[in-house]
Amino acid sequence: MPSSQILPVTTIHHHHKSPKNLGNSSSPPIAETSLSIKEEDEEESVNQMVMNLVIDDPSTRLLISSSDEITTSHKKPLLSRNSSFSGISTARSSTSSSGSSSSEGLGKFYDHSNKKRRRRTASETCLLSSIVCSDGGGGGGGAGDEGSGRQQSLSREVGHAAAETFLLTRLSLQLLTYLGVGYRWVMRFVALGFYSLMLMPGFIQVGYYYFFSKQVIRSVVYGDQPRNRIDLYIPKNSDGPKPVVAFVTGGAWIIGYKAWGSLLGWQLSERDIIVACIDYRNFPQGTMSNMVQDACQGISFVCEKIADYGGDPNRIYLMGQSAGAHIACCALVEQAIKEAVEGENVSWSVSQIKAYFGLSGGYEVNKFECSIMEGEESLRRFSPEVLAQDPSLKNAISLLPPIVLFHGTADYSIPSEASTSFAETLKGAGVRAEAITYEGKTHTDLFLQDPMRGGKDQMFEDLVSIVHAGDQEAEAKDKVAPPRRRLVPECMLQLARKVSPF
């Protein structure tokens, strides 16, 4: 075949018109039959190839009339086509030699032809499937779309949880590398695992509420960092603006996470109080200045946007637990210092905070936390109690809102003296401050075991009474509020208390 004839359709049409050009007209009939079948199959193959070219690349519809352009753009299919014609010549030569060999050749040809058809059918099926998939398939409409939307939403939630779990795991491994895995740390992690196992019945119920309750708005973005997210716990009762507690969770500056506040958020929202749990970068993802910066941004978001979620911007309270109490207090003191300096730009004001609640917190760091606190020279900057004693900062400290510190006397992680001492220092600086201690309570009793025990929780009632002070309707509801139900059996709570690493 001449090299200039590259459109196979044209060439085959010519062969049908002049069969004599393909070989001697005196060839045995079986050879003519074989050649005719081969030509038909080749014609189908070429037509299918052209269709594939058009489907794969719509622009080729404009190039069919130009054989040179097709040769340039689609060399691979044309090489296969030429080899097919070589096969025809070979078949013709073999049919001229003998009838028996022609019959054998015909059988092989039919077998080869069937295989080609099967391959072509499979290719067409794959092509149609890909087109259907790309078009989004058939119409489900209505309930089908709604179900698909719910499934996609659940997938996003699972993906988000998986990503954050991976992040926490990676940071934990980095932390272990930094600290060195010694016997003391191994035993603490074992104790933490057993402690979590004992409280698992409560964690499961709280987790179910966290992920499936319509009253929880998870992961509201407040900044541009990966951990700049807030969880909002909204009361079912929506009659009028609600008081707000902006809460910073604990975690030894290492394992803090916004979901740790879900139990407190659940129970406070049942008393018509909105809770905003602020997430922040942990060590080694960030150091103390990053944590304080994140907390400040989160507080600013709450002050500016909480009205959109039914909150009262004139009744915002700031609260932190353990390391979160330290971070929140640092953010509050830093903001007061900024406001006391003329010309300093601020995105929120300490005057917007009705009161600060510190739960089992420490307010003077030591050399053990040097790396987290960015070196020994930064210990003073991140020690609110030390700053409150500085005469040069008296004007700034006086701007602080009323401060209430809750602490258990049996707390061995952070002794209760940390709160009583800080309260006395603040009083000496002219700040309204009070330390409320609870006899025999450990570091985690006030935050986990007591709320999971159900019934009356004195610390919780003290907190609610301060938030609802002056609101007669809310106070009346608090008096008739039903006791909270138990989440964990007492025996498991007692075991958890004994093995707690905190």
XYZ file of C-alpha atoms in Angstrom:
502
model
C 0.000 0.000 0.000
C 1.433 3.431 -0.823
C 2.667 5.397 2.157
C 0.547 8.404 1.216
C -2.679 6.426 1.838
C -2.936 6.741 5.599
C -6.698 6.877 6.020
C -7.448 3.174 6.289
C -11.164 3.621 5.482
C -10.337 4.929 1.992
C -7.886 2.115 1.282
C -10.329 -0.648 2.236
C -13.075 0.908 0.106
C -10.689 0.749 -2.831
C -10.044 -2.938 -2.191
C -13.735 -3.725 -2.314
C -14.026 -2.035 -5.650
C -10.975 -3.790 -7.159
C -10.340 -7.158 -5.488
C -8.010 -8.132 -8.273
C -5.433 -5.687 -6.990
C -4.996 -7.776 -3.900
C -3.783 -10.884 -5.681
C -4.284 -13.342 -8.495
C -7.964 -13.788 -9.479
C -7.326 -17.481 -9.983
C -6.684 -18.064 -6.289
C -8.766 -20.822 -4.690
C -12.203 -19.798 -3.412
C -11.178 -20.460 0.167
C -8.495 -17.785 -0.120
C -11.026 -15.258 -1.447
C -13.329 -16.032 1.461
C -10.521 -15.619 3.944
C -9.476 -12.352 2.410
C -13.030 -10.999 2.314
C -13.610 -11.835 5.963
C -10.281 -10.351 6.877
C -11.108 -7.172 5.011
C -14.470 -6.847 6.742
C -12.854 -7.340 10.125
C -10.133 -4.868 9.328
C -12.732 -2.350 8.141
C -14.631 -2.718 11.423
C -11.373 -2.349 13.334
C -10.442 0.819 11.483
C -13.913 2.336 11.888
C -13.795 1.600 15.599
C -10.324 3.106 15.795
C -11.548 6.329 14.172
C -14.483 6.451 16.603
C -12.121 6.032 19.522
C -9.980 8.840 18.214
C -12.997 11.120 17.995
C -14.237 10.189 21.458
C -10.834 10.474 23.080
C -10.058 13.757 21.398
C -12.988 15.756 20.000
C -10.615 17.933 18.026
C -9.857 15.001 15.661
C -13.276 15.470 14.048
C -11.760 18.426 12.259
C -8.729 16.421 11.109
C -10.303 13.399 9.360
C -9.952 14.955 5.926
C -6.245 15.589 6.458
C -4.298 12.333 6.258
C -0.944 14.001 7.000
C -2.217 15.480 10.257
C -3.641 12.133 11.413
C -0.304 10.491 10.690
C 1.454 13.094 12.828
C -1.008 13.071 15.718
C -1.860 9.358 15.926
C 1.136 7.341 14.822
C 0.544 4.360 17.109
C -2.867 3.246 15.711
C -1.627 3.607 12.105
C 1.368 1.382 12.736
C -1.013 -1.302 13.960
C -3.113 -0.804 10.812
C -0.106 -1.321 8.505
C 0.847 -4.517 10.280
C -2.713 -5.741 9.680
C -2.272 -5.312 5.931
C 0.952 -7.260 6.133
C -1.056 -10.016 7.719
C -3.439 -9.998 4.726
C -0.557 -10.428 2.274
C 0.776 -13.306 4.302
C -2.639 -14.925 4.410
C -2.992 -14.589 0.605
C 0.401 -16.230 0.012
C -0.394 -19.113 2.311
C -3.779 -19.704 0.649
C -2.064 -19.930 -2.789
C 0.140 -22.794 -1.651
C -2.457 -25.434 -0.699
C -6.123 -25.907 0.250
C -5.324 -27.724 3.485
C -2.989 -25.019 4.680
C -5.631 -22.470 3.649
C -8.228 -24.179 5.792
C -5.821 -24.270 8.699
C -5.023 -20.612 8.128
C -8.713 -19.794 7.993
C -9.281 -21.481 11.345
C -6.450 -19.514 12.924
C -7.763 -16.358 11.334
C -11.253 -16.864 12.768
C -9.753 -17.522 16.182
C -7.617 -14.379 15.968
C -10.618 -12.383 14.690
C -12.797 -13.519 17.609
C -10.105 -12.511 20.104
C -9.913 -9.074 18.495
C -13.673 -8.670 18.674
C -13.650 -9.650 22.351
C -10.891 -7.144 23.066
C -12.785 -4.462 21.151
C -16.015 -5.199 23.035
C -14.195 -4.976 26.355
C -12.656 -1.645 25.327
C -16.057 -0.278 24.331
C -17.554 -1.396 27.663
C -14.755 0.295 29.614
C -15.195 3.437 27.528
C -18.952 3.590 28.112
C -18.442 2.942 31.831
C -15.963 5.786 32.096
C -18.347 8.125 30.250
C -21.217 7.217 32.582
C -19.013 7.721 35.638
C -17.788 11.083 34.395
C -21.377 12.184 33.763
C -22.351 11.284 37.313
C -24.339 8.149 36.430
C -28.088 7.916 36.229
C -30.355 10.275 38.070
C -31.201 9.273 41.646
C -32.893 12.552 42.396
C -34.806 13.484 45.521
C -34.133 11.132 48.407
C -31.139 9.629 46.593
C -29.385 13.018 46.432
C -30.228 13.700 50.053
C -28.822 10.327 51.111
C -25.708 10.944 49.049
C -25.301 14.352 50.714
C -25.524 12.803 54.169
C -22.998 10.143 53.197
C -20.595 12.771 51.855
C -21.020 14.838 55.030
C -20.253 11.786 57.187
C -17.247 11.005 54.982
C -15.936 14.525 55.485
C -16.356 14.215 59.255
C -14.566 10.858 59.303
C -11.803 12.234 57.106
C -11.395 15.250 59.380
C -11.234 13.038 62.476
C -8.718 10.728 60.787
C -6.519 13.658 59.780
C -6.525 15.092 63.290
C -5.864 11.636 64.791
C -2.882 11.272 62.489
C -1.654 14.717 63.520
C -1.945 13.916 67.231
C -0.180 10.577 66.751
C 2.665 12.177 64.820
C 3.119 14.887 67.437
C 3.059 12.291 70.230
C 5.833 10.353 68.517
C 7.842 13.540 68.140
C 7.311 14.236 71.813
C 8.503 10.767 72.801
C 11.599 11.276 70.667
C 12.226 14.586 72.414
C 11.672 13.296 75.949
C 13.292 9.904 75.531
C 11.253 6.800 76.248
C 12.324 5.937 79.791
C 10.683 3.713 82.383
C 8.883 6.630 84.030
C 7.242 7.782 80.796
C 6.319 4.251 79.743
C 4.563 3.663 83.072
C 2.707 6.961 82.733
C 1.425 6.025 79.296
C 0.335 2.613 80.577
C -1.489 4.293 83.479
C -3.125 6.730 81.053
C -4.346 3.829 78.924
C -5.849 2.006 81.906
C -7.370 5.228 83.223
C -9.047 5.849 79.849
C -10.306 2.251 79.779
C -12.030 2.664 83.147
C -13.828 5.790 81.944
C -14.651 4.342 78.520
C -18.438 3.955 79.151
C -18.617 7.706 79.748
C -16.316 8.548 76.851
C -18.507 6.553 74.458
C -21.649 8.437 75.470
C -19.912 11.807 75.338
C -18.369 10.910 71.968
C -21.764 9.966 70.563
C -23.160 13.312 71.690
C -20.157 15.152 70.264
C -20.417 13.612 66.784
C -24.184 13.230 66.347
C -25.902 15.940 68.380
C -27.421 18.806 66.404
C -26.514 21.108 69.290
C -22.784 20.766 68.570
C -21.164 22.837 65.822
C -17.708 21.366 65.291
C -14.518 22.889 63.938
C -15.532 26.477 63.242
C -12.432 28.135 61.770
C -11.095 31.173 63.631
C -7.557 31.518 62.193
C -5.176 30.335 59.498
C -3.268 27.722 61.523
C -4.154 23.994 61.278
C -5.444 23.857 64.872
C -7.343 27.145 64.765
C -10.779 25.590 65.287
C -13.632 26.074 67.773
C -16.405 23.688 68.835
C -19.661 25.367 69.825
C -22.230 23.790 72.172
C -25.597 25.474 71.655
C -28.535 25.143 74.124
C -31.788 23.712 72.781
C -33.663 26.659 74.235
C -33.200 29.578 71.837
C -35.325 32.239 73.531
C -32.982 35.202 73.735
C -29.196 35.665 73.873
C -27.330 33.200 76.087
C -24.275 33.675 78.307
C -21.080 32.284 76.816
C -18.113 30.412 78.292
C -14.982 30.433 76.099
C -13.107 27.336 77.255
C -9.424 26.398 76.731
C -8.800 22.702 77.364
C -5.839 21.230 79.253
C -3.326 18.576 78.241
C 0.063 19.480 79.758
C 0.679 21.811 76.759
C 1.198 18.576 74.768
C -2.063 16.643 74.253
C -4.640 19.429 74.496
C -7.586 19.140 72.108
C -10.913 20.956 71.775
C -12.971 17.755 72.087
C -11.713 17.327 75.670
C -14.231 19.994 76.629
C -17.230 18.110 75.228
C -18.449 16.859 78.633
C -18.386 20.373 80.105
C -19.976 21.768 76.935
C -22.748 19.182 77.030
C -23.642 19.838 80.669
C -23.402 23.631 80.545
C -25.512 23.807 77.375
C -28.251 21.930 79.272
C -28.285 24.946 81.619
C -28.744 27.413 78.738
C -25.063 28.386 78.531
C -23.185 28.424 75.209
C -19.719 26.882 75.374
C -16.971 27.629 72.838
C -14.066 25.170 73.121
C -10.932 26.742 71.625
C -8.322 24.481 70.057
C -4.669 25.529 69.844
C -1.259 24.289 68.722
C 0.478 21.943 71.174
C 4.159 21.319 71.774
C 6.176 20.406 69.691
C 3.916 21.776 66.928
C 4.184 25.133 68.656
C 5.696 26.742 71.736
C 4.043 28.780 74.455
C 3.847 31.994 72.444
C 2.002 30.098 69.672
C -0.466 28.663 72.194
C -1.160 32.089 73.695
C -1.491 33.610 70.231
C -4.030 30.939 69.223
C -5.995 31.448 72.440
C -6.093 35.224 71.840
C -7.378 34.699 68.299
C -10.022 32.281 69.531
C -11.205 34.691 72.227
C -11.329 37.482 69.650
C -13.491 35.306 67.386
C -15.901 34.570 70.237
C -16.192 38.268 71.122
C -16.877 39.263 67.518
C -18.985 36.387 66.197
C -20.790 34.695 69.084
C -23.920 36.823 68.551
C -24.362 34.996 65.210
C -24.811 31.759 67.179
C -27.252 33.134 69.755
C -24.686 34.257 72.323
C -24.769 37.449 74.368
C -21.584 39.469 73.604
C -22.070 41.317 76.902
C -21.883 38.096 78.932
C -18.706 36.323 77.855
C -16.699 34.350 80.429
C -13.212 32.930 79.898
C -12.293 29.556 81.406
C -9.383 27.123 81.264
C -8.521 23.773 82.836
C -5.022 22.650 83.919
C -2.569 23.769 81.202
C -5.524 25.447 79.483
C -6.067 27.565 82.600
C -2.454 28.703 82.370
C -2.709 29.475 78.624
C -6.000 31.380 79.004
C -4.637 33.399 81.924
C -1.471 34.253 79.961
C -3.652 35.437 77.069
C -5.727 37.581 79.447
C -2.696 39.188 81.118
C -0.963 39.762 77.766
C -4.077 41.474 76.442
C -4.258 43.710 79.525
C -0.619 44.726 79.053
C -1.305 45.582 75.391
C -4.281 47.743 76.366
C -2.276 49.576 79.031
C 0.282 50.621 76.402
C -0.989 53.577 74.367
C -1.309 53.035 70.643
C -1.266 49.223 70.861
C -3.693 47.615 68.404
C -6.058 45.055 69.959
C -8.766 42.882 68.388
C -10.629 42.338 71.677
C -10.645 43.908 75.128
C -10.368 42.432 78.622
C -13.405 44.587 79.454
C -15.449 42.227 77.239
C -14.724 39.359 79.640
C -17.168 39.265 82.567
C -14.969 36.929 84.655
C -12.147 34.407 84.367
C -12.465 30.847 85.752
C -9.332 28.809 86.359
C -9.829 25.079 87.024
C -6.874 23.158 88.545
C -4.426 25.540 86.902
C -0.839 26.583 87.534
C 0.151 30.221 87.182
C 3.897 30.176 87.737
C 5.988 27.920 85.507
C 9.322 26.398 86.486
C 12.467 25.245 84.747
C 10.968 21.866 83.837
C 8.888 23.560 81.130
C 11.802 25.588 79.710
C 11.638 24.125 76.190
C 7.868 24.571 75.958
C 8.160 28.083 77.366
C 10.923 29.003 74.869
C 13.835 29.007 77.284
C 14.541 30.117 80.826
C 14.512 33.792 79.873
C 10.809 33.451 78.898
C 9.655 31.926 82.190
C 8.726 35.329 83.619
C 6.712 36.299 80.534
C 4.587 33.162 80.839
C 4.134 33.291 84.624
C 1.015 35.396 85.349
C 1.669 35.374 89.081
C 5.167 36.809 88.596
C 3.820 39.497 86.253
C 1.108 40.428 88.758
C 3.839 41.183 91.311
C 5.661 43.587 88.969
C 5.020 47.216 90.101
C 5.619 48.506 86.577
C 2.608 46.474 85.347
C 0.210 47.589 88.057
C -1.954 49.602 85.641
C -2.237 46.641 83.291
C -3.060 44.137 86.052
C -5.762 46.418 87.394
C -7.629 46.017 84.073
C -8.206 42.301 84.684
C -11.802 41.124 85.211
C -12.911 39.266 88.377
C -11.015 35.987 88.709
C -12.316 32.777 90.323
C -9.958 29.817 90.777
C -11.302 26.272 91.431
C -8.940 23.627 92.831
C -8.985 20.261 94.605
C -6.917 19.853 97.777
C -5.791 16.336 96.752
C -4.370 17.528 93.431
C -0.775 16.253 93.186
C -0.177 17.301 89.576
C -0.661 20.984 90.412
C -1.076 21.560 94.159
C -3.999 23.715 95.245
C -1.520 26.232 96.650
C -0.968 27.386 93.067
C -4.493 28.810 93.012
C -4.613 30.166 96.571
C -1.251 31.896 96.148
C -2.232 33.456 92.810
C -5.528 34.699 94.247
C -3.699 36.440 97.090
C -1.231 38.027 94.672
C -4.086 39.368 92.528
C -5.861 40.796 95.536
C -2.670 42.614 96.452
C -2.647 44.150 92.954
C -6.209 45.395 93.318
C -7.974 42.642 91.347
C -11.163 40.960 92.559
C -10.031 37.372 93.000
C -11.190 34.278 94.879
C -9.853 30.727 95.261
C -12.464 27.998 95.940
C -10.997 24.667 97.075
C -12.700 21.263 97.244
C -11.593 18.885 99.948
C -10.142 15.579 98.796
C -10.573 16.243 95.068
C -7.777 15.292 92.667
C -6.626 16.938 89.439
C -9.193 15.067 87.332
C -12.033 14.651 89.869
C -13.436 18.115 89.264
C -13.282 17.861 85.487
C -14.025 14.191 84.677
C -14.920 11.795 87.472
C -17.423 14.025 89.291
C -19.347 15.044 86.124
C -19.485 11.375 85.039
C -20.728 10.325 88.483
C -23.982 12.210 87.992
C -26.123 13.730 90.710
C -24.994 16.971 92.295
C -21.549 18.342 91.413
C -20.566 21.197 93.733
C -17.940 22.767 91.435
C -20.357 22.702 88.504
C -23.104 24.313 90.579
C -20.693 27.017 91.777
C -19.732 27.780 88.171
C -23.338 27.968 86.951
C -24.406 30.167 89.876
C -21.729 32.752 88.996
C -22.657 32.770 85.299
C -26.386 33.100 86.049
C -25.958 35.649 88.833
C -28.497 38.447 88.410
C -30.623 36.474 85.909
C -33.683 35.597 87.991
C -35.294 33.416 85.342
C -32.110 31.353 84.878
C -31.606 31.059 88.623
C -35.182 29.796 89.030
C -34.557 27.123 86.375
C -31.331 26.073 88.092
C -33.187 25.393 91.338
C -35.523 22.887 89.673
C -32.978 21.424 87.251
C -33.047 17.587 87.324
C -29.949 15.810 88.663
C -27.506 14.693 86.005
C -27.517 11.002 85.167
C -24.579 8.724 85.898
C -22.330 7.870 82.942
C -19.849 5.469 84.588
C -20.328 2.898 87.395
C -18.855 3.930 90.738
C -16.414 0.997 90.921
C -14.842 2.011 87.617
C -14.612 5.642 88.747
C -12.767 4.574 91.886
C -10.319 2.432 89.877
C -9.759 5.322 87.442
C -9.001 7.613 90.369
C -6.385 5.207 91.747
C -4.503 4.720 88.453
C -4.790 8.283 87.141
C -1.364 9.530 85.983
C -2.427 13.135 86.654
